[in-house]
């Protein structure tokens, strides 16, 4: 646990310690997320928390001292990034069972039910990040419309590098806050650290926007997926088949399908469609109002005009002709 004083106004860390279950549930609920908690032995409860606010994120070092089963149900407007400092916790999310260990990260997404079992040996460093912060970063920094829910897929971080870098970043942030609390309380400084955390997660932990993020050069996928992407980008045939792609890359259809699903979160066919829509949207934004939607579609390799007009409206919320007239995002 962090050891900075609780009531010193010069300190940026809030410390909390209690063995009262009701008080603990209330405090953790306000700090991370409202939840239910089952305890193996309430008499051994000895919760210790240390919290650092880095707008718009919250970093919480937490341990309970006894077996606890935490059930927040479905998160509302925040993501929780779970990292284990000590011990291994069991986690149930999205109908599957996993673990939170010192060598991995687990991200809980809004709308997805989760249940966590922490043993007396477990100590977590949990980061709460507002959903709006991710959406703002996607829109303003990555120029990607946040027009569907952001979901992180558990267990799909980029190898072992991300958990190591993530912990080192948090340790650095905690250390700097302890040495210079007044300096680190600067809002712009805090926003820069928060943006770095968001960038690391969006670009290196597979999520529902990974396919679009990959279009902008942040690709964590293996070589055969990258090669297939290159072929798709160079092709003007929107009916390219998965079999053709697999043959050109030199892998089986199953390997290609699994690679796209695991690292981009969608099938090769869906990726082709998304790529064509991205090209069309950029072309519409850059064209003059007098340009033809049909001609722009052909330039983007789209020949099924009616179907892609429907796809476009589903993704951007308006028709291609409306974007062309307005020359601004829908």
CSV table of N, CA and C in Angstrom, one decimal, residues 166-308:
chain,number,residue,atom,x,y,z
A,166,UNK,N,2.6,-1.1,-18.5
A,166,UNK,CA,1.5,-0.5,-17.7
A,166,UNK,C,1.9,-0.3,-16.2
A,167,UNK,N,2.5,-1.4,-15.6
A,167,UNK,CA,2.9,-1.3,-14.2
A,167,UNK,C,4.0,-0.3,-14.0
A,168,UNK,N,4.9,-0.3,-14.9
A,168,UNK,CA,6.0,0.7,-14.8
A,168,UNK,C,5.5,2.1,-14.9
A,169,UNK,N,4.5,2.4,-15.8
A,169,UNK,CA,4.0,3.7,-15.9
A,169,UNK,C,3.2,4.1,-14.6
A,170,UNK,N,2.4,3.2,-14.1
A,170,UNK,CA,1.7,3.5,-12.8
A,170,UNK,C,2.7,3.7,-11.7
A,171,UNK,N,3.7,2.9,-11.6
A,171,UNK,CA,4.7,3.1,-10.5
A,171,UNK,C,5.4,4.4,-10.7
A,172,UNK,N,5.8,4.8,-11.9
A,172,UNK,CA,6.4,6.1,-12.2
A,172,UNK,C,5.4,7.2,-11.7
A,173,UNK,N,4.2,7.1,-12.1
A,173,UNK,CA,3.2,8.1,-11.8
A,173,UNK,C,3.0,8.2,-10.2
A,174,UNK,N,3.0,7.1,-9.6
A,174,UNK,CA,2.9,7.1,-8.1
A,174,UNK,C,4.1,7.7,-7.5
A,175,UNK,N,5.3,7.4,-8.0
A,175,UNK,CA,6.5,7.9,-7.5
A,175,UNK,C,6.6,9.4,-7.7
A,176,UNK,N,6.3,9.9,-8.9
A,176,UNK,CA,6.3,11.3,-9.1
A,176,UNK,C,5.3,12.1,-8.2
A,177,UNK,N,4.2,11.5,-8.0
A,177,UNK,CA,3.1,12.1,-7.2
A,177,UNK,C,3.6,12.2,-5.7
A,178,UNK,N,4.4,11.2,-5.3
A,178,UNK,CA,4.9,11.3,-3.9
A,178,UNK,C,6.0,12.3,-3.7
A,179,UNK,N,6.8,12.5,-4.8
A,179,UNK,CA,7.9,13.5,-4.7
A,179,UNK,C,7.5,14.9,-5.0
A,180,UNK,N,6.5,15.1,-5.9
A,180,UNK,CA,6.1,16.4,-6.3
A,180,UNK,C,4.6,16.5,-6.4
A,181,UNK,N,3.8,16.4,-5.3
A,181,UNK,CA,2.4,16.4,-5.3
A,181,UNK,C,1.8,17.7,-5.9
A,182,UNK,N,2.4,18.8,-5.6
A,182,UNK,CA,1.8,20.1,-6.1
A,182,UNK,C,2.1,20.2,-7.6
A,183,UNK,N,3.3,19.8,-8.0
A,183,UNK,CA,3.5,19.9,-9.5
A,183,UNK,C,2.6,18.9,-10.2
A,184,UNK,N,2.4,17.7,-9.7
A,184,UNK,CA,1.6,16.7,-10.4
A,184,UNK,C,0.1,17.0,-10.3
A,185,UNK,N,-0.3,17.9,-9.5
A,185,UNK,CA,-1.7,18.3,-9.4
A,185,UNK,C,-2.1,19.2,-10.6
A,186,UNK,N,-1.2,19.6,-11.4
A,186,UNK,CA,-1.5,20.5,-12.6
A,186,UNK,C,-2.4,19.7,-13.5
A,187,UNK,N,-3.5,20.3,-13.9
A,187,UNK,CA,-4.5,19.7,-14.7
A,187,UNK,C,-4.0,19.2,-16.1
A,188,UNK,N,-3.1,20.1,-16.7
A,188,UNK,CA,-2.6,19.7,-18.0
A,188,UNK,C,-1.6,18.5,-17.9
A,189,UNK,N,-0.8,18.5,-16.8
A,189,UNK,CA,0.1,17.4,-16.6
A,189,UNK,C,-0.7,16.1,-16.4
A,190,UNK,N,-1.8,16.2,-15.6
A,190,UNK,CA,-2.6,15.0,-15.4
A,190,UNK,C,-3.3,14.5,-16.7
A,191,UNK,N,-3.7,15.4,-17.5
A,191,UNK,CA,-4.4,15.0,-18.7
A,191,UNK,C,-3.4,14.3,-19.7
A,192,UNK,N,-2.1,14.8,-19.7
A,192,UNK,CA,-1.1,14.1,-20.5
A,192,UNK,C,-0.9,12.7,-20.0
A,193,UNK,N,-0.8,12.5,-18.7
A,193,UNK,CA,-0.6,11.1,-18.2
A,193,UNK,C,-1.9,10.2,-18.6
A,194,UNK,N,-3.1,10.8,-18.4
A,194,UNK,CA,-4.3,10.1,-18.7
A,194,UNK,C,-4.3,9.7,-20.2
A,195,UNK,N,-3.9,10.6,-21.1
A,195,UNK,CA,-3.9,10.3,-22.5
A,195,UNK,C,-2.9,9.2,-22.8
A,196,UNK,N,-1.8,9.2,-22.1
A,196,UNK,CA,-0.8,8.2,-22.4
A,196,UNK,C,-1.4,6.8,-22.0
A,197,UNK,N,-2.1,6.7,-20.9
A,197,UNK,CA,-2.7,5.5,-20.4
A,197,UNK,C,-3.8,5.0,-21.5
A,198,UNK,N,-4.6,6.0,-21.9
A,198,UNK,CA,-5.6,5.6,-22.9
A,198,UNK,C,-5.0,5.2,-24.2
A,199,UNK,N,-4.0,5.8,-24.7
A,199,UNK,CA,-3.3,5.4,-25.9
A,199,UNK,C,-2.7,4.0,-25.8
A,200,UNK,N,-2.1,3.7,-24.7
A,200,UNK,CA,-1.5,2.4,-24.5
A,200,UNK,C,-2.6,1.3,-24.6
A,201,UNK,N,-3.7,1.5,-24.0
A,201,UNK,CA,-4.7,0.5,-23.9
A,201,UNK,C,-5.4,0.4,-25.3
A,202,UNK,N,-5.8,1.5,-25.9
A,202,UNK,CA,-6.4,1.4,-27.2
A,202,UNK,C,-5.6,0.8,-28.3
A,203,UNK,N,-4.3,1.1,-28.3
A,203,UNK,CA,-3.4,0.6,-29.3
A,203,UNK,C,-2.8,-0.8,-29.1
A,204,UNK,N,-2.9,-1.3,-27.8
A,204,UNK,CA,-2.2,-2.5,-27.5
A,204,UNK,C,-3.1,-3.6,-26.8
A,205,UNK,N,-4.3,-3.3,-26.6
A,205,UNK,CA,-5.3,-4.3,-26.0
A,205,UNK,C,-6.4,-4.4,-27.0
A,206,UNK,N,-6.6,-5.6,-27.5
A,206,UNK,CA,-7.6,-5.8,-28.6
A,206,UNK,C,-9.0,-5.3,-28.1
A,207,UNK,N,-9.7,-4.5,-29.0
A,207,UNK,CA,-11.0,-3.9,-28.6
A,207,UNK,C,-11.8,-3.7,-29.9
A,208,UNK,N,-13.0,-3.3,-29.7
A,208,UNK,CA,-14.0,-3.2,-30.8
A,208,UNK,C,-13.6,-2.1,-31.8
A,209,UNK,N,-12.6,-1.3,-31.6
A,209,UNK,CA,-12.1,-0.3,-32.5
A,209,UNK,C,-10.7,-0.7,-33.1
A,210,UNK,N,-10.2,-1.8,-32.7
A,210,UNK,CA,-8.8,-2.2,-33.2
A,210,UNK,C,-8.7,-2.2,-34.7
A,211,UNK,N,-9.7,-2.6,-35.4
A,211,UNK,CA,-9.6,-2.6,-36.8
A,211,UNK,C,-9.4,-1.2,-37.4
A,212,UNK,N,-10.1,-0.2,-36.9
A,212,UNK,CA,-9.9,1.2,-37.4
A,212,UNK,C,-8.6,1.8,-36.9
A,213,UNK,N,-8.3,1.5,-35.6
A,213,UNK,CA,-7.0,2.0,-35.1
A,213,UNK,C,-5.8,1.5,-35.9
A,214,UNK,N,-5.9,0.2,-36.4
A,214,UNK,CA,-4.9,-0.4,-37.2
A,214,UNK,C,-4.7,0.3,-38.5
A,215,UNK,N,-5.8,0.9,-39.0
A,215,UNK,CA,-5.7,1.7,-40.3
A,215,UNK,C,-4.8,2.9,-40.1
A,216,UNK,N,-4.6,3.4,-38.9
A,216,UNK,CA,-3.8,4.5,-38.6
A,216,UNK,C,-2.4,4.2,-38.1
A,217,UNK,N,-2.0,2.9,-38.3
A,217,UNK,CA,-0.6,2.5,-38.1
A,217,UNK,C,-0.3,1.9,-36.7
A,218,UNK,N,-1.3,1.7,-35.9
A,218,UNK,CA,-1.1,1.1,-34.6
A,218,UNK,C,-1.6,-0.4,-34.6
A,219,UNK,N,-0.7,-1.2,-35.2
A,219,UNK,CA,-1.0,-2.6,-35.5
A,219,UNK,C,-0.3,-3.6,-34.6
A,220,UNK,N,-1.0,-4.4,-33.8
A,220,UNK,CA,-0.4,-5.3,-32.9
A,220,UNK,C,-0.6,-6.8,-33.4
A,221,UNK,N,-1.1,-6.9,-34.6
A,221,UNK,CA,-1.5,-8.2,-35.2
A,221,UNK,C,-0.3,-8.9,-35.7
A,222,UNK,N,-0.3,-10.3,-35.9
A,222,UNK,CA,0.8,-11.1,-36.4
A,222,UNK,C,1.0,-10.8,-37.9
A,223,UNK,N,2.1,-11.4,-38.4
A,223,UNK,CA,2.4,-11.1,-39.8
A,223,UNK,C,1.4,-11.5,-40.8
A,224,UNK,N,0.7,-12.6,-40.7
A,224,UNK,CA,-0.2,-13.0,-41.7
A,224,UNK,C,-1.5,-12.1,-41.7
A,225,UNK,N,-1.8,-11.6,-40.6
A,225,UNK,CA,-3.0,-10.6,-40.5
A,225,UNK,C,-2.5,-9.3,-41.2
A,226,UNK,N,-1.3,-8.9,-40.9
A,226,UNK,CA,-0.8,-7.6,-41.5
A,226,UNK,C,-0.7,-7.8,-43.0
A,227,UNK,N,-0.2,-8.9,-43.4
A,227,UNK,CA,-0.1,-9.2,-44.9
A,227,UNK,C,-1.5,-9.2,-45.6
A,228,UNK,N,-2.4,-9.8,-44.9
A,228,UNK,CA,-3.8,-9.8,-45.5
A,228,UNK,C,-4.3,-8.3,-45.5
A,229,UNK,N,-4.1,-7.6,-44.5
A,229,UNK,CA,-4.5,-6.2,-44.5
A,229,UNK,C,-3.9,-5.4,-45.7
A,230,UNK,N,-2.6,-5.6,-45.9
A,230,UNK,CA,-1.9,-4.9,-47.0
A,230,UNK,C,-2.5,-5.3,-48.3
A,231,UNK,N,-2.9,-6.6,-48.5
A,231,UNK,CA,-3.6,-7.0,-49.7
A,231,UNK,C,-4.9,-6.3,-49.9
A,232,UNK,N,-5.7,-6.3,-48.8
A,232,UNK,CA,-7.0,-5.6,-48.8
A,232,UNK,C,-6.8,-4.1,-49.2
A,233,UNK,N,-5.9,-3.5,-48.6
A,233,UNK,CA,-5.7,-2.0,-48.9
A,233,UNK,C,-5.3,-1.8,-50.3
A,234,UNK,N,-4.5,-2.7,-50.9
A,234,UNK,CA,-4.1,-2.5,-52.3
A,234,UNK,C,-5.1,-3.0,-53.3
A,235,UNK,N,-6.1,-3.7,-52.9
A,235,UNK,CA,-7.1,-4.2,-53.8
A,235,UNK,C,-8.3,-3.2,-54.0
A,236,UNK,N,-8.8,-3.2,-55.2
A,236,UNK,CA,-10.0,-2.4,-55.5
A,236,UNK,C,-11.2,-3.3,-55.7
A,237,UNK,N,-11.1,-4.6,-55.3
A,237,UNK,CA,-12.2,-5.5,-55.4
A,237,UNK,C,-12.9,-5.7,-54.1
A,238,UNK,N,-14.1,-5.2,-53.9
A,238,UNK,CA,-14.8,-5.3,-52.6
A,238,UNK,C,-15.4,-6.6,-52.4
A,239,UNK,N,-15.3,-7.5,-53.4
A,239,UNK,CA,-15.8,-8.9,-53.3
A,239,UNK,C,-14.7,-9.9,-53.1
A,240,UNK,N,-13.5,-9.4,-52.7
A,240,UNK,CA,-12.4,-10.3,-52.5
A,240,UNK,C,-12.8,-11.4,-51.4
A,241,UNK,N,-12.5,-12.6,-51.7
A,241,UNK,CA,-13.0,-13.7,-50.8
A,241,UNK,C,-11.9,-14.0,-49.7
A,242,UNK,N,-12.3,-14.7,-48.7
A,242,UNK,CA,-11.4,-15.1,-47.6
A,242,UNK,C,-10.5,-16.2,-48.2
A,243,UNK,N,-11.0,-17.0,-49.0
A,243,UNK,CA,-10.1,-18.1,-49.6
A,243,UNK,C,-9.0,-17.4,-50.5
A,244,UNK,N,-9.3,-16.4,-51.3
A,244,UNK,CA,-8.3,-15.7,-52.1
A,244,UNK,C,-7.3,-15.1,-51.2
A,245,UNK,N,-7.7,-14.5,-50.1
A,245,UNK,CA,-6.8,-13.8,-49.2
A,245,UNK,C,-5.9,-14.9,-48.6
A,246,UNK,N,-6.5,-16.0,-48.1
A,246,UNK,CA,-5.6,-17.0,-47.4
A,246,UNK,C,-4.6,-17.6,-48.4
A,247,UNK,N,-5.0,-17.8,-49.6
A,247,UNK,CA,-4.1,-18.3,-50.6
A,247,UNK,C,-2.9,-17.4,-50.9
A,248,UNK,N,-3.2,-16.1,-51.0
A,248,UNK,CA,-2.2,-15.1,-51.3
A,248,UNK,C,-1.3,-14.9,-50.1
A,249,UNK,N,-1.8,-15.1,-48.9
A,249,UNK,CA,-0.9,-14.9,-47.7
A,249,UNK,C,-0.2,-16.2,-47.4
A,250,UNK,N,-0.7,-17.4,-47.8
A,250,UNK,CA,-0.1,-18.6,-47.6
A,250,UNK,C,-0.4,-19.3,-46.2
A,251,UNK,N,-1.6,-19.0,-45.8
A,251,UNK,CA,-2.1,-19.7,-44.5
A,251,UNK,C,-3.5,-20.3,-44.8
A,252,UNK,N,-4.0,-21.0,-43.9
A,252,UNK,CA,-5.3,-21.6,-44.0
A,252,UNK,C,-6.4,-20.6,-43.8
A,253,UNK,N,-7.5,-20.8,-44.3
A,253,UNK,CA,-8.7,-19.9,-44.1
A,253,UNK,C,-9.0,-19.8,-42.6
A,254,UNK,N,-8.9,-20.9,-41.9
A,254,UNK,CA,-9.2,-20.9,-40.5
A,254,UNK,C,-8.2,-20.0,-39.7
A,255,UNK,N,-6.9,-20.2,-40.0
A,255,UNK,CA,-5.9,-19.3,-39.4
A,255,UNK,C,-6.1,-17.8,-39.6
A,256,UNK,N,-6.5,-17.5,-40.9
A,256,UNK,CA,-6.7,-16.1,-41.2
A,256,UNK,C,-8.0,-15.6,-40.5
A,257,UNK,N,-9.0,-16.4,-40.5
A,257,UNK,CA,-10.3,-16.0,-39.7
A,257,UNK,C,-10.0,-15.8,-38.3
A,258,UNK,N,-9.3,-16.8,-37.7
A,258,UNK,CA,-9.0,-16.7,-36.2
A,258,UNK,C,-8.1,-15.5,-35.9
A,259,UNK,N,-7.1,-15.2,-36.8
A,259,UNK,CA,-6.2,-14.1,-36.6
A,259,UNK,C,-7.0,-12.7,-36.6
A,260,UNK,N,-7.9,-12.6,-37.6
A,260,UNK,CA,-8.6,-11.3,-37.7
A,260,UNK,C,-9.5,-11.2,-36.5
A,261,UNK,N,-10.2,-12.3,-36.1
A,261,UNK,CA,-11.1,-12.1,-34.9
A,261,UNK,C,-10.4,-11.8,-33.6
A,262,UNK,N,-9.2,-12.5,-33.5
A,262,UNK,CA,-8.5,-12.3,-32.2
A,262,UNK,C,-7.8,-10.9,-32.1
A,263,UNK,N,-7.2,-10.4,-33.2
A,263,UNK,CA,-6.5,-9.2,-33.1
A,263,UNK,C,-7.2,-7.9,-33.7
A,264,UNK,N,-8.2,-8.1,-34.5
A,264,UNK,CA,-8.9,-7.0,-35.0
A,264,UNK,C,-10.4,-7.0,-34.6
A,265,UNK,N,-10.8,-8.1,-34.0
A,265,UNK,CA,-12.2,-8.1,-33.5
A,265,UNK,C,-13.3,-8.3,-34.5
A,266,UNK,N,-13.0,-8.7,-35.7
A,266,UNK,CA,-13.9,-8.9,-36.8
A,266,UNK,C,-13.4,-9.8,-37.8
A,267,UNK,N,-14.2,-10.3,-38.8
A,267,UNK,CA,-13.8,-11.2,-39.8
A,267,UNK,C,-13.1,-10.5,-40.9
A,268,UNK,N,-12.4,-11.2,-41.8
A,268,UNK,CA,-11.8,-10.5,-43.0
A,268,UNK,C,-12.8,-9.8,-43.8
A,269,UNK,N,-13.9,-10.4,-44.1
A,269,UNK,CA,-15.0,-9.8,-44.9
A,269,UNK,C,-15.4,-8.5,-44.2
A,270,UNK,N,-15.6,-8.5,-42.9
A,270,UNK,CA,-16.1,-7.3,-42.2
A,270,UNK,C,-15.0,-6.2,-42.3
A,271,UNK,N,-13.7,-6.7,-42.3
A,271,UNK,CA,-12.6,-5.7,-42.3
A,271,UNK,C,-12.6,-5.0,-43.7
A,272,UNK,N,-12.8,-5.8,-44.8
A,272,UNK,CA,-12.8,-5.3,-46.1
A,272,UNK,C,-13.9,-4.2,-46.2
A,273,UNK,N,-15.1,-4.5,-45.6
A,273,UNK,CA,-16.2,-3.6,-45.7
A,273,UNK,C,-15.8,-2.3,-44.9
A,274,UNK,N,-15.3,-2.5,-43.7
A,274,UNK,CA,-14.9,-1.3,-42.9
A,274,UNK,C,-13.9,-0.4,-43.6
A,275,UNK,N,-12.9,-1.1,-44.2
A,275,UNK,CA,-11.8,-0.3,-44.9
A,275,UNK,C,-12.4,0.5,-46.0
A,276,UNK,N,-13.3,-0.1,-46.8
A,276,UNK,CA,-13.9,0.6,-47.9
A,276,UNK,C,-14.7,1.8,-47.4
A,277,UNK,N,-15.5,1.6,-46.3
A,277,UNK,CA,-16.2,2.7,-45.7
A,277,UNK,C,-15.4,3.8,-45.2
A,278,UNK,N,-14.2,3.5,-44.6
A,278,UNK,CA,-13.3,4.5,-44.2
A,278,UNK,C,-12.8,5.3,-45.4
A,279,UNK,N,-12.4,4.6,-46.5
A,279,UNK,CA,-11.9,5.3,-47.7
A,279,UNK,C,-13.0,6.2,-48.2
A,280,UNK,N,-14.2,5.7,-48.3
A,280,UNK,CA,-15.3,6.4,-48.8
A,280,UNK,C,-15.6,7.7,-48.0
A,281,UNK,N,-15.6,7.5,-46.7
A,281,UNK,CA,-15.9,8.7,-45.8
A,281,UNK,C,-14.8,9.7,-46.0
A,282,UNK,N,-13.5,9.3,-46.1
A,282,UNK,CA,-12.5,10.3,-46.3
A,282,UNK,C,-12.6,11.0,-47.6
A,283,UNK,N,-13.0,10.2,-48.7
A,283,UNK,CA,-13.2,10.8,-50.0
A,283,UNK,C,-14.3,11.8,-50.0
A,284,UNK,N,-15.4,11.5,-49.3
A,284,UNK,CA,-16.6,12.4,-49.3
A,284,UNK,C,-16.2,13.6,-48.5
A,285,UNK,N,-15.4,13.5,-47.5
A,285,UNK,CA,-15.0,14.7,-46.7
A,285,UNK,C,-14.1,15.6,-47.5
A,286,UNK,N,-13.3,15.1,-48.4
A,286,UNK,CA,-12.3,15.9,-49.2
A,286,UNK,C,-12.9,16.4,-50.5
A,287,UNK,N,-14.0,15.8,-50.9
A,287,UNK,CA,-14.5,16.1,-52.3
A,287,UNK,C,-15.3,17.5,-52.3
A,288,UNK,N,-15.5,18.0,-53.4
A,288,UNK,CA,-16.3,19.2,-53.6
A,288,UNK,C,-17.8,18.8,-53.5
A,289,UNK,N,-18.7,19.7,-53.1
A,289,UNK,CA,-20.1,19.3,-53.1
A,289,UNK,C,-20.7,18.9,-54.4
A,290,UNK,N,-20.0,19.3,-55.5
A,290,UNK,CA,-20.5,18.9,-56.8
A,290,UNK,C,-20.1,17.5,-57.3
A,291,UNK,N,-19.2,16.8,-56.5
A,291,UNK,CA,-18.7,15.5,-56.8
A,291,UNK,C,-19.9,14.5,-56.8
A,292,UNK,N,-19.7,13.4,-57.5
A,292,UNK,CA,-20.7,12.3,-57.5
A,292,UNK,C,-20.4,11.2,-56.5
A,293,UNK,N,-21.4,10.8,-55.7
A,293,UNK,CA,-21.2,9.8,-54.8
A,293,UNK,C,-20.8,8.5,-55.5
A,294,UNK,N,-21.5,8.2,-56.6
A,294,UNK,CA,-21.2,7.0,-57.4
A,294,UNK,C,-19.8,6.9,-57.8
A,295,UNK,N,-19.3,8.0,-58.4
A,295,UNK,CA,-17.9,8.1,-58.8
A,295,UNK,C,-16.9,7.9,-57.7
A,296,UNK,N,-17.2,8.5,-56.5
A,296,UNK,CA,-16.3,8.3,-55.4
A,296,UNK,C,-16.3,6.9,-54.9
A,297,UNK,N,-17.5,6.2,-54.9
A,297,UNK,CA,-17.6,4.8,-54.5
A,297,UNK,C,-16.7,4.0,-55.4
A,298,UNK,N,-16.8,4.2,-56.7
A,298,UNK,CA,-16.0,3.4,-57.7
A,298,UNK,C,-14.5,3.6,-57.4
A,299,UNK,N,-14.1,4.9,-57.1
A,299,UNK,CA,-12.7,5.1,-56.8
A,299,UNK,C,-12.2,4.4,-55.6
A,300,UNK,N,-13.2,4.1,-54.7
A,300,UNK,CA,-12.8,3.4,-53.4
A,300,UNK,C,-13.0,1.9,-53.6
A,301,UNK,N,-13.2,1.4,-54.8
A,301,UNK,CA,-13.4,0.0,-55.0
A,301,UNK,C,-14.7,-0.6,-54.6
A,302,UNK,N,-15.7,0.3,-54.6
A,302,UNK,CA,-17.1,-0.1,-54.2
A,302,UNK,C,-17.9,-0.2,-55.5
A,303,UNK,N,-18.6,-1.4,-55.7
A,303,UNK,CA,-19.4,-1.5,-56.9
A,303,UNK,C,-20.9,-1.8,-56.5
A,304,UNK,N,-21.1,-2.2,-55.3
A,304,UNK,CA,-22.4,-2.5,-54.8
A,304,UNK,C,-22.9,-1.2,-54.1
A,305,UNK,N,-23.4,-0.3,-54.9
A,305,UNK,CA,-23.7,1.1,-54.3
A,305,UNK,C,-24.8,1.1,-53.3
A,306,UNK,N,-25.9,0.4,-53.5
A,306,UNK,CA,-27.0,0.4,-52.6
A,306,UNK,C,-26.7,-0.2,-51.3
A,307,UNK,N,-26.0,-1.4,-51.3
A,307,UNK,CA,-25.6,-2.0,-50.1
A,307,UNK,C,-24.7,-1.2,-49.2
A,308,UNK,N,-23.7,-0.6,-49.9
A,308,UNK,CA,-22.7,0.2,-49.2
A,308,UNK,C,-23.3,1.5,-48.7
